[in-house]
Coordinates of C-alpha atoms in Angstrom, one line a residue:
X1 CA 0.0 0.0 0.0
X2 CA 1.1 3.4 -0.8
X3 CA 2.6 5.7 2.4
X4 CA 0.2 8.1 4.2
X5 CA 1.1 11.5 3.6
X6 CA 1.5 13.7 6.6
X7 CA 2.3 17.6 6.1
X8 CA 3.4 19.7 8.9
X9 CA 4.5 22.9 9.9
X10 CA 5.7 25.5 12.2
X11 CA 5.0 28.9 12.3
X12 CA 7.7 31.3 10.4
X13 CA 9.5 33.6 12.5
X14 CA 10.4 37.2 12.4
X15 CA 13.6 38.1 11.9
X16 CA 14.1 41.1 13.2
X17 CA 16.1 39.6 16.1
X18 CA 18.2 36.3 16.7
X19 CA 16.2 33.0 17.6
X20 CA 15.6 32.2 21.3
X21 CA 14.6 29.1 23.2
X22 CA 11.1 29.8 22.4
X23 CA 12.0 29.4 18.6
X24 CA 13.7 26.4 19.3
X25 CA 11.1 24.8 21.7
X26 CA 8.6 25.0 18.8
X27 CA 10.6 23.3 15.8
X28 CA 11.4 20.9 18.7
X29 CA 8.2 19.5 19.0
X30 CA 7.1 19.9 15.3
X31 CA 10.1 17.8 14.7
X32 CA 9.4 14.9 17.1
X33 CA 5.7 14.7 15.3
X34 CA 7.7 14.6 12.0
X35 CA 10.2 11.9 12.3
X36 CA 7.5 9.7 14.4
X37 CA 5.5 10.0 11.4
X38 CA 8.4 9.0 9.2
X39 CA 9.2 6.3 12.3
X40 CA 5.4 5.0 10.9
X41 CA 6.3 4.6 7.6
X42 CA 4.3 8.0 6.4
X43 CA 5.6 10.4 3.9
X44 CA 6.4 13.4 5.4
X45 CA 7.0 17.1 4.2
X46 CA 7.7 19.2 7.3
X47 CA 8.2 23.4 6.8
X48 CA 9.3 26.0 8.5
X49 CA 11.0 29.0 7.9
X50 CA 11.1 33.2 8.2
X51 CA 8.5 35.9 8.0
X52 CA 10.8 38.7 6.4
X53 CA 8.5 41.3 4.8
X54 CA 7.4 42.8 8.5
X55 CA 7.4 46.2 9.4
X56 CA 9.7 45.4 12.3
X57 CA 12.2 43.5 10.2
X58 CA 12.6 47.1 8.2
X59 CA 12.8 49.0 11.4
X60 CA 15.7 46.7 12.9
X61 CA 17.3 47.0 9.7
X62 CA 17.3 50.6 10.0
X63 CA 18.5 50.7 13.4
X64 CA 21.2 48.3 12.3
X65 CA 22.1 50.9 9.3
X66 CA 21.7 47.8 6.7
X67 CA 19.6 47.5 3.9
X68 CA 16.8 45.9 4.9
X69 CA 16.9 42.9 2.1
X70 CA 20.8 42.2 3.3
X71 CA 19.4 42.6 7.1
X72 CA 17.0 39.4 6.4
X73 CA 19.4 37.6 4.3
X74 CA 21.8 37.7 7.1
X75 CA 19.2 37.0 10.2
X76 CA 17.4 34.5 8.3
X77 CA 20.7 32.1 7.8
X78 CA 20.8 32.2 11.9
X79 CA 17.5 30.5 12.0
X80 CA 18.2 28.1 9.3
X81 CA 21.9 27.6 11.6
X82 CA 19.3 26.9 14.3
X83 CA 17.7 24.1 12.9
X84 CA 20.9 22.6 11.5
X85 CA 22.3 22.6 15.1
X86 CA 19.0 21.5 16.7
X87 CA 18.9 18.2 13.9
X88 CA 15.6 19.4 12.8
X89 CA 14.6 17.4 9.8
X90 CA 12.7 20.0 7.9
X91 CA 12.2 19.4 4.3
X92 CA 11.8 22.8 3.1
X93 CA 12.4 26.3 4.4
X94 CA 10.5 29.2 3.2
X95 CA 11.4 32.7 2.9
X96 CA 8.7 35.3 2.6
X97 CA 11.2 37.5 0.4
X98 CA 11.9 34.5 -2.2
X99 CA 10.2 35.1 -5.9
X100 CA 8.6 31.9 -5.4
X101 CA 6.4 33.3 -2.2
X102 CA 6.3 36.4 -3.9
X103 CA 4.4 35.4 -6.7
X104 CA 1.6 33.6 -5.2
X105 CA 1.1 35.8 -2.7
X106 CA 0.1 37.6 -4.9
X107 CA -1.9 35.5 -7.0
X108 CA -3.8 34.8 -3.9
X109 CA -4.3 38.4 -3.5
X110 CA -5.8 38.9 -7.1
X111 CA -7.9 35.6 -6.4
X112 CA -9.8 37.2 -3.5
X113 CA -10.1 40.7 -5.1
X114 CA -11.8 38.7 -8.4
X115 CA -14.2 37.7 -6.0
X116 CA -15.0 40.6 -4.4
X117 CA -13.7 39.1 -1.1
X118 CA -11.5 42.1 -1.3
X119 CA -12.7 45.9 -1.3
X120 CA -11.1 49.2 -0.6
X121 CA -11.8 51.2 2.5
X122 CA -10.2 53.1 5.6
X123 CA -9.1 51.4 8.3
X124 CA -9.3 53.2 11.5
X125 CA -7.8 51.7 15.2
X126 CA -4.8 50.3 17.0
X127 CA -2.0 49.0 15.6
X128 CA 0.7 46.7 17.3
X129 CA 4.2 46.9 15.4
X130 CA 5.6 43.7 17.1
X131 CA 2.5 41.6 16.9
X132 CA 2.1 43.2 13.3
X133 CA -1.4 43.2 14.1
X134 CA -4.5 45.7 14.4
X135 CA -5.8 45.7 18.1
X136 CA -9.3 46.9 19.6
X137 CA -9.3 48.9 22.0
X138 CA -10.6 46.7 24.7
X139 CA -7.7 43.9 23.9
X140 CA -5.2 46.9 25.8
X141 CA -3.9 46.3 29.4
X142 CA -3.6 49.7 30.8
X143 CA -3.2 51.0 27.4
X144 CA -0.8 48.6 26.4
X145 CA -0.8 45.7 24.1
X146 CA -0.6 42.9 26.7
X147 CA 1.8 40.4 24.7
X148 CA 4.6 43.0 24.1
X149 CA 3.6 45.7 27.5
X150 CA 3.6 48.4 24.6
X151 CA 1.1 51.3 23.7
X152 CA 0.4 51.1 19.9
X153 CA 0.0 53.0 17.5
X154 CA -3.0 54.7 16.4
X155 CA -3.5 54.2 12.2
X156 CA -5.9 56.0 10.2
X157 CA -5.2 54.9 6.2
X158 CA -6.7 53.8 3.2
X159 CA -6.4 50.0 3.2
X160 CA -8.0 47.0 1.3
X161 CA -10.5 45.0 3.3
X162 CA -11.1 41.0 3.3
X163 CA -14.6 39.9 3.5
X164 CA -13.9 37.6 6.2
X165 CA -17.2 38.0 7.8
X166 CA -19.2 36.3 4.8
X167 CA -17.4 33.0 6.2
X168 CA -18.3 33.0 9.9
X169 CA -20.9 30.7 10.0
X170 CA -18.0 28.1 7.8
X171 CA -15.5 29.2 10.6
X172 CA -17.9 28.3 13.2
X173 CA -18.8 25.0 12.4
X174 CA -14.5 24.2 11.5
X175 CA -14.3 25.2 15.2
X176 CA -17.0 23.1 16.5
X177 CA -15.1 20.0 15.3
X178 CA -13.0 18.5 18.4
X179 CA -10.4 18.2 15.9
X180 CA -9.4 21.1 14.5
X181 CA -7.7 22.7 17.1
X182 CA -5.9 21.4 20.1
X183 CA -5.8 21.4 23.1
X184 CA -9.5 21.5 23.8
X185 CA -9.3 24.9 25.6
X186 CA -7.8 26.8 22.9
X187 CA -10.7 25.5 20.7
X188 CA -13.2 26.5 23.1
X189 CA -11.3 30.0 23.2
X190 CA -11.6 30.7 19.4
X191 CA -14.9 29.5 19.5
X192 CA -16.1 31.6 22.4
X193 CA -14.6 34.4 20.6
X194 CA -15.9 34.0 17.3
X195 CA -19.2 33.7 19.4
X196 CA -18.9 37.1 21.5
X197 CA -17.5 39.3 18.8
X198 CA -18.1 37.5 15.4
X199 CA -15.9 38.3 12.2
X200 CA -15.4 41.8 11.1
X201 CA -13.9 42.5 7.9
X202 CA -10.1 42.4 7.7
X203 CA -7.6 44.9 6.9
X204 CA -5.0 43.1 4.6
X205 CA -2.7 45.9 3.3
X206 CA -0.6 48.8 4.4
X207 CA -0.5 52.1 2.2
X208 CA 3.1 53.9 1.2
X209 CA 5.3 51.0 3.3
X210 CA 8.6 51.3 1.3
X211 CA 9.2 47.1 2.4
X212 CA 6.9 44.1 1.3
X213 CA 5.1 42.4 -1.2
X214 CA 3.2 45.2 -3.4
X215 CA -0.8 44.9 -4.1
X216 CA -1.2 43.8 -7.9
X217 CA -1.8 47.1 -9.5
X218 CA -1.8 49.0 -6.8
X219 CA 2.0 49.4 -6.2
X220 CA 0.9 52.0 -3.4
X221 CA -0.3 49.3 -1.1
X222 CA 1.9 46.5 0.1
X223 CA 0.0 43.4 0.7
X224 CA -0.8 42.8 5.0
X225 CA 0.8 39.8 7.0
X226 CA -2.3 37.8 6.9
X227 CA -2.4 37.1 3.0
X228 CA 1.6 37.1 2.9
X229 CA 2.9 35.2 5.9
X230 CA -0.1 32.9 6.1
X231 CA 0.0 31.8 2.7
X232 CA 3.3 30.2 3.0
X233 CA 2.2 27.2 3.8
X234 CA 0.8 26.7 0.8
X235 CA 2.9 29.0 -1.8
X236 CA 6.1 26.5 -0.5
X237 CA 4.2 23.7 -1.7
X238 CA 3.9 25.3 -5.2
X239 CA -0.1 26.3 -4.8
X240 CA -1.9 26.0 -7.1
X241 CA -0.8 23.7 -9.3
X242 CA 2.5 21.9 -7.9
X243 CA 2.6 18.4 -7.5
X244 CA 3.6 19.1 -3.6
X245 CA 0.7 20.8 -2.8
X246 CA -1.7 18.5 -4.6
X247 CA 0.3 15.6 -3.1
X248 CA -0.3 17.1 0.7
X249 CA -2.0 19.7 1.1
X250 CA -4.1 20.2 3.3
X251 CA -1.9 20.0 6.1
X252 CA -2.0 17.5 9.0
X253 CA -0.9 19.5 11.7
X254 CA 0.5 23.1 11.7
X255 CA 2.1 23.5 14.9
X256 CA 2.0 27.4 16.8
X257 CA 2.5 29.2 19.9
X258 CA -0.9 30.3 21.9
X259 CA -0.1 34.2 20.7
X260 CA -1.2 33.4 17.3
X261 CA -4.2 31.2 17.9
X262 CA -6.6 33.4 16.1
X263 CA -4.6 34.3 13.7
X264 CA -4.2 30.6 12.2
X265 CA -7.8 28.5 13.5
X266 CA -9.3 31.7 12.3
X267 CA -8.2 34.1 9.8
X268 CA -6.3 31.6 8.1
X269 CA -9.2 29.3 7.2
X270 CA -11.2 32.0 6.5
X271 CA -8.2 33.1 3.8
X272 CA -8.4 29.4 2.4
X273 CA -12.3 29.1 1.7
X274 CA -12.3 32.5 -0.1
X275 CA -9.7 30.8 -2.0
X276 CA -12.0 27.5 -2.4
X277 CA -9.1 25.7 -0.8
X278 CA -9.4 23.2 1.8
X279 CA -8.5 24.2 5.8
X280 CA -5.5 22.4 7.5
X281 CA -6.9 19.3 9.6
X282 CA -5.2 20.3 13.1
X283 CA -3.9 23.9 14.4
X284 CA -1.4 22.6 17.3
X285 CA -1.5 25.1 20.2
X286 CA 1.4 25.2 22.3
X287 CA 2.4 27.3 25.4
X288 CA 5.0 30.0 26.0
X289 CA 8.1 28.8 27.5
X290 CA 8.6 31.8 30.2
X291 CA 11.5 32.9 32.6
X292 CA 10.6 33.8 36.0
X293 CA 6.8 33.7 34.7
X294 CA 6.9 36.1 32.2
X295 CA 7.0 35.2 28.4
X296 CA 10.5 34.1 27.0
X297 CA 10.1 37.2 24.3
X298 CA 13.0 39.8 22.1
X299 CA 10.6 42.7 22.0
X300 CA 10.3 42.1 26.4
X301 CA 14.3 41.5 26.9
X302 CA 13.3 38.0 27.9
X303 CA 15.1 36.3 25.2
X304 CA 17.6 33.3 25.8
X305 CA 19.8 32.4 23.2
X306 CA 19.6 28.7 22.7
X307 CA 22.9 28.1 20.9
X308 CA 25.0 28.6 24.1
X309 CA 22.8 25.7 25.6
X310 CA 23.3 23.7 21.9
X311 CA 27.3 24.1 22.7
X312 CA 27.4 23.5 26.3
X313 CA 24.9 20.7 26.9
X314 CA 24.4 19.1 23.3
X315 CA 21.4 19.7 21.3
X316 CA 19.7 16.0 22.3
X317 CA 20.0 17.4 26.0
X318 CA 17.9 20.6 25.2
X319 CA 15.7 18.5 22.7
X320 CA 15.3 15.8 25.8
X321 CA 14.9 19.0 28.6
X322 CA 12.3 20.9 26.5
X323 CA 9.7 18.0 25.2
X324 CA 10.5 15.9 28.7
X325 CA 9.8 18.8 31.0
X326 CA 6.7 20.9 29.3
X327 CA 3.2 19.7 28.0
X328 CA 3.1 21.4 25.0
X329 CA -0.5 22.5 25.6
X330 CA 0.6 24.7 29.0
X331 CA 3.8 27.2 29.6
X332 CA 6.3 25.8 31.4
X333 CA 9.5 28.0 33.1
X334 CA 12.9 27.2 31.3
X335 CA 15.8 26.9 33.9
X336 CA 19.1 25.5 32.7
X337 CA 19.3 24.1 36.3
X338 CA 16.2 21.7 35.6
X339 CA 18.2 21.1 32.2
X340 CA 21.6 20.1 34.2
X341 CA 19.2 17.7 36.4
X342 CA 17.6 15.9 33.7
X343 CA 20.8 15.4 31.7
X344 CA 23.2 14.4 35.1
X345 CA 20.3 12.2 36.4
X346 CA 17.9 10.6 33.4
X347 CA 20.1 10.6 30.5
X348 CA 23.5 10.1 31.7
X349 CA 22.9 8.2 34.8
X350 CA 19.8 6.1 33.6
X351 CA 20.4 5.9 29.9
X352 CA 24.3 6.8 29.2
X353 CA 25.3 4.8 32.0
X354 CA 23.1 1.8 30.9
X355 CA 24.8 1.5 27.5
X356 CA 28.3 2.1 29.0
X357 CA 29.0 -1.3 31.5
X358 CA 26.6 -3.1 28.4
X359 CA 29.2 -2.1 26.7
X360 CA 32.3 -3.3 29.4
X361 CA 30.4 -6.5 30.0
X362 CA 30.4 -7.6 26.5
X363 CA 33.6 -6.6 25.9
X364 CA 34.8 -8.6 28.6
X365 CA 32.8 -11.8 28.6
X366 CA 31.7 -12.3 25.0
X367 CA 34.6 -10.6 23.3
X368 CA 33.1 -8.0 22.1
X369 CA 30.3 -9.4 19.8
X370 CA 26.9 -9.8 20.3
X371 CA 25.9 -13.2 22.2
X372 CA 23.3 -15.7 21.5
X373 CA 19.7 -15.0 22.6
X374 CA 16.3 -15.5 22.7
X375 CA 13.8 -12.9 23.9
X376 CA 13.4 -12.8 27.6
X377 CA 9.4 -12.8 28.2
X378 CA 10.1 -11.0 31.0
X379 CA 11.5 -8.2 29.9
X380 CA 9.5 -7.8 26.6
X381 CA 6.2 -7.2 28.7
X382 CA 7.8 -4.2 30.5
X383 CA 7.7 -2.3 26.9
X384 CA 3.9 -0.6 26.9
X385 CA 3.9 0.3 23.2
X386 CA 0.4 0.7 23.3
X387 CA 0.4 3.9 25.9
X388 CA 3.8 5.5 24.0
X389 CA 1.4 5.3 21.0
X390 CA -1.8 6.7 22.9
X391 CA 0.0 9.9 24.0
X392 CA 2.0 10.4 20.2
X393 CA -1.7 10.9 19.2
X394 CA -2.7 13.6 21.5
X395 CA 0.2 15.5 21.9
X396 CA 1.3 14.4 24.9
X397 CA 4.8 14.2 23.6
X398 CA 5.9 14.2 27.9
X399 CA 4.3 11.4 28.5
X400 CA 5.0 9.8 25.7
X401 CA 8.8 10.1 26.3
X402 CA 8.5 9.4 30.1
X403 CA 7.1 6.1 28.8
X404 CA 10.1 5.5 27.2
X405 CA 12.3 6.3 29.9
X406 CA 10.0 3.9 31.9
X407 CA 11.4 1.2 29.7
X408 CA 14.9 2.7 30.3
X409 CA 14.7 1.8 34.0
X410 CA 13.0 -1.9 33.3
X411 CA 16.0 -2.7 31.6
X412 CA 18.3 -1.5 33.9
X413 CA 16.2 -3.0 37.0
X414 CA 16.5 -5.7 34.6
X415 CA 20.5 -6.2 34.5
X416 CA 21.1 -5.3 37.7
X417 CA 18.7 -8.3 39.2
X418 CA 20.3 -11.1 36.9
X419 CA 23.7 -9.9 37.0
X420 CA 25.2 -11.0 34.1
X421 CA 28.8 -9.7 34.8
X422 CA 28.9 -12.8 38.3
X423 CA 26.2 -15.4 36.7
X424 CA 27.5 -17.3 34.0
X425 CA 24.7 -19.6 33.2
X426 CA 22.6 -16.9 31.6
X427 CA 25.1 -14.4 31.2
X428 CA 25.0 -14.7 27.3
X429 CA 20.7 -14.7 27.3
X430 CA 20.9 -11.4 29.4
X431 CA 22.8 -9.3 27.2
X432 CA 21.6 -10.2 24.5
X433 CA 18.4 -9.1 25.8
X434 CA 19.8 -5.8 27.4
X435 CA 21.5 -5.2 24.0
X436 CA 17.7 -5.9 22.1
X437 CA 16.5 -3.5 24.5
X438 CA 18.8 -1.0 23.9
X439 CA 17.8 -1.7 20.2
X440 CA 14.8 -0.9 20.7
X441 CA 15.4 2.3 22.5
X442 CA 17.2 3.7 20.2
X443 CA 14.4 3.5 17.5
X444 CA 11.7 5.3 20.0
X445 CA 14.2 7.9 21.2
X446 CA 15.3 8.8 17.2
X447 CA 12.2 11.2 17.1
X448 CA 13.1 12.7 20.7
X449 CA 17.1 12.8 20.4
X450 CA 18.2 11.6 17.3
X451 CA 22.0 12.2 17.7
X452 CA 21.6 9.8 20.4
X453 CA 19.7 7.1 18.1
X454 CA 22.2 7.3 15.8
X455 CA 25.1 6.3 18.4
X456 CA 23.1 3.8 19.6
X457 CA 22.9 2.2 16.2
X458 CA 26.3 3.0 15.8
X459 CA 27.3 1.4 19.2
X460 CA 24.9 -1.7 17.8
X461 CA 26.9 -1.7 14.1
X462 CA 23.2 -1.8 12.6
X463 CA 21.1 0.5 10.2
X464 CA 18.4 2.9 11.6
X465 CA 15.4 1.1 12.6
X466 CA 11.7 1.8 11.7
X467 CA 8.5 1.3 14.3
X468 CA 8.1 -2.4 12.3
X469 CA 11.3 -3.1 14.0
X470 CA 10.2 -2.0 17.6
X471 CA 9.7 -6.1 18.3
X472 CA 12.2 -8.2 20.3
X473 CA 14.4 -10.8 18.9
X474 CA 15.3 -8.7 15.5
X475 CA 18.7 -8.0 16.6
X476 CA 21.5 -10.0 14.9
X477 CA 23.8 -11.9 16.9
X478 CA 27.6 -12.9 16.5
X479 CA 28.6 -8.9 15.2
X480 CA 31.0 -7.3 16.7
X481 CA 29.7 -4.2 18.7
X482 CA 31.7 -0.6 18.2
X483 CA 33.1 1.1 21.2
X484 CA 31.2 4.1 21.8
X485 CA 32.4 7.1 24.2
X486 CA 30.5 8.5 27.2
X487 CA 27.5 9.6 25.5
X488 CA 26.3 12.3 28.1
X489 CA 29.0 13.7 30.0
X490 CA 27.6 15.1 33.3
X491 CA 27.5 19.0 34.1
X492 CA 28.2 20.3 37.8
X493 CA 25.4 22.0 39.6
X494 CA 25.8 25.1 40.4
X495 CA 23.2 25.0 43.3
X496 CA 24.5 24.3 46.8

């Protein structure tokens, strides 16, 4: 049977500023979702990328005395150095300035204006530079926009309008489906919003900005974020026409931070129907990671640069830290302390430390090579695939992980009751069973730290493993096993 295809993305990311952990966090858990999909045999196409034709992307560039197209060029490489360093196994990565977006963002634009889902009018209210968005009044906190603390700017300009109204009662029903947006609270928020205020029309240009995608024959108007950023999930695929987007589109799951909710389980369908194209399938809500409580943020000087943590700790210790310590559906407080903990105690004590005297006892006793086995009953009913596979399909990439690392601990319960290095008799049946296990391991743990997987495989001299392989008794026996070096060295605390 032909593979399932499974499309997802993350949200694209200003750059105005350099990535923090918040960036990271995100293509974090889009990437576990991706490579368990691929783990299933599916075939996967997985985006992300930058937003670069924002207002505040031309202000930073000014600040910065750069041209503004050089100023994104040069930010946008950082990002993509992010995901390199972080092993994220994107398969494409968009940038809003390339001729390729360009194009059919505008195409898109001249779609909805054919319509008449687009008409000119003045747009009147509050506007929020850093969450390029236009605010009511009674979203302000003491005046303030309350997700960057700053008072906006009041706009009064002739702009072009999107007829998102005519599709509330389309937008209403895609939010009634238990489906479409997770977790359930963030559903019920959009949809106890849409019921409270309903659609207005939408303001989807700016007039006289000297940076972004210019309005089909109206080179006086640059076309808005919604119709430019939003569409890149689509214009990457090659919309309307390209075989990628009639292969996957729409998307499985487009994963994004709570900020943006709205933005993407709302105005984003809303752009799709007027385009008679079909809505993504899931909008994946996550939380904010925060410092000290408040929002891990540039515009709020809460930013943490997450390629200090990449060099120090190794990027499968952040992955591990940031999917093993917060739900993706609620915030959770980033402390490199926590990070220290769970790398000293879970991955190099329980997991590092379990491959390591594997490793010295088969070296010693069965001269290096991988002994005769069958599978130990035992041990095989300690693995719960079932319940790693129940929380993969809500989201509840923790528990899916801590799952795992139950298994971890089975196995290590497991050679330190039959110890192999004083009994003999089934000296040769226990590692080869630990050694399975460890097999095994390394397959589930290749969406969550895939560095690791690989030196696991490595460490095993076999290929990388697929979830049809997650069965014991597959490993080979009589190979020699490669040395591998301590895989997590351990980090001093610096807590008394």
């Amino acid at each position: 049977m032909p593979s399932k295809t499974f499309y997802i993305t993350t949200a694209i990311d200003y750059v105005n500023a350099r990535p923090h952990i918040g960036h990271a966090y995100e293509k974090v858990i889009a990437d576990v979702l991706a490579r368990w999909h691929r783990l299933k045999g599916d075939d996967v196409f997985f985006l992300t990328g930058t937003d670069e034709n924002a207002q505040k992307n031309e202000q930073a560039a000014q600040a910065a005395s750069i041209p503004t197209q050089a100023f994104v060029n040069q930010n946008s490489k950082i990002f993509q150095q992010l995901c390199t360093e972080l092993h994220i196994s994107h398969d494409d990565f968009i940038k809003t300035t390339e001729k390729r977006h360009v194009k059919i963002a505008q195409a898109i634009f001249t779609t909805l204006l054919s319509k008449g889902d687009i008409y000119k009018g003045v747009y009147k209210g509050y506007y929020c530079t850093g969450c390029e968005a236009y605010i009511t009044e009674k979203d302000l906190v003491n005046k303030k926009c309350p997700e960057h603390d700053k008072v906006p700017e009041w706009i009064e300009q002739e702009s072009y309008f999107f007829k998102m109204s005519k599709y509330e009662s389309k937008i209403h029903a895609l939010l009634e489906s238990k489906q479409f947006v997770f977790p359930e609270g963030k559903r019920k928020e959009m949809l106890q919003r849409l019921q409270t205020e309903g659609l207005k029309d939408l303001c989807v240009s700016r007039m006289h900005a000297q940076w972004g995608i210019p309005v089909p024959g109206d080179e006086t108007h640059t076309i808005y974020v919604w119709i430019d950023a939003l569409s890149n999930y689509i214009t990457a695929l090659g919309y309307p026409d390209g075989d990628a987007y009639k292969k996957y589109w729409p998307a499985n799951i487009q994963v994004i931070g709570k900020g943006i909710n709205w933005f993407h389980s709302v105005i984003w369908p809303a752009i799709l129907l007027g385009i008679d194209a079909q809505p993504p399938k899931t909008i994946l809500v996550h939380g904010y990671l925060t410092v000290n409580g408040k929002k891990v943020s540039k515009s709020t000087g809460t930013s943490i640069d997450p390629f200090p943590l990449i060099h120090t700790y190794g990027s499968d210790a952040l992955r591990y830290f940031l999917i093993r310590e917060i739900p993706v559906h609620e915030d959770g407080d980033f402390n490199e302390e926590a990070l220290k903990n769970r790398l000293n105690n879970e991955l190099a004590n329980d997991l590092g430390n379990l491959i390591s005297r594997t490793q010295s006892l088969v070296v010693k006793h069965c001269q290096g090579k991988i002994p005769e086995g069958e599978p130990d009953g035992e041990l095989v009913e300690k693995l719960n695939l079932k319940k790693i596979e129940k929380h993969m399909k809500i989201y509840e990439l923790h528990h899916a992980l801590a799952t795992i690392w139950d298994f971890v601990h089975e196995v290590n319960k497991y050679i330190n009751e039959r110890k192999p290095w004083e009994n003999a008799k089934d000296r040769n049946e226990v590692l080869y069973n630990v050694l399975d296990a460890i097999r095994i391991i390394g397959i589930l743990l290749s969406p969550f730290i895939p560095e690791t997987s690989g030196k696991i495989n490595t460490f095993l001299a076999i290929g990388c493993g697929n979830y049809d392989d997650v069965k014991f008794g597959l490993l080979p026996t009589g190979k020699p096993i490669c040395t591998v070096e301590n895989l997590f060295p351990k980090h001093a605390s610096s807590t008394k």
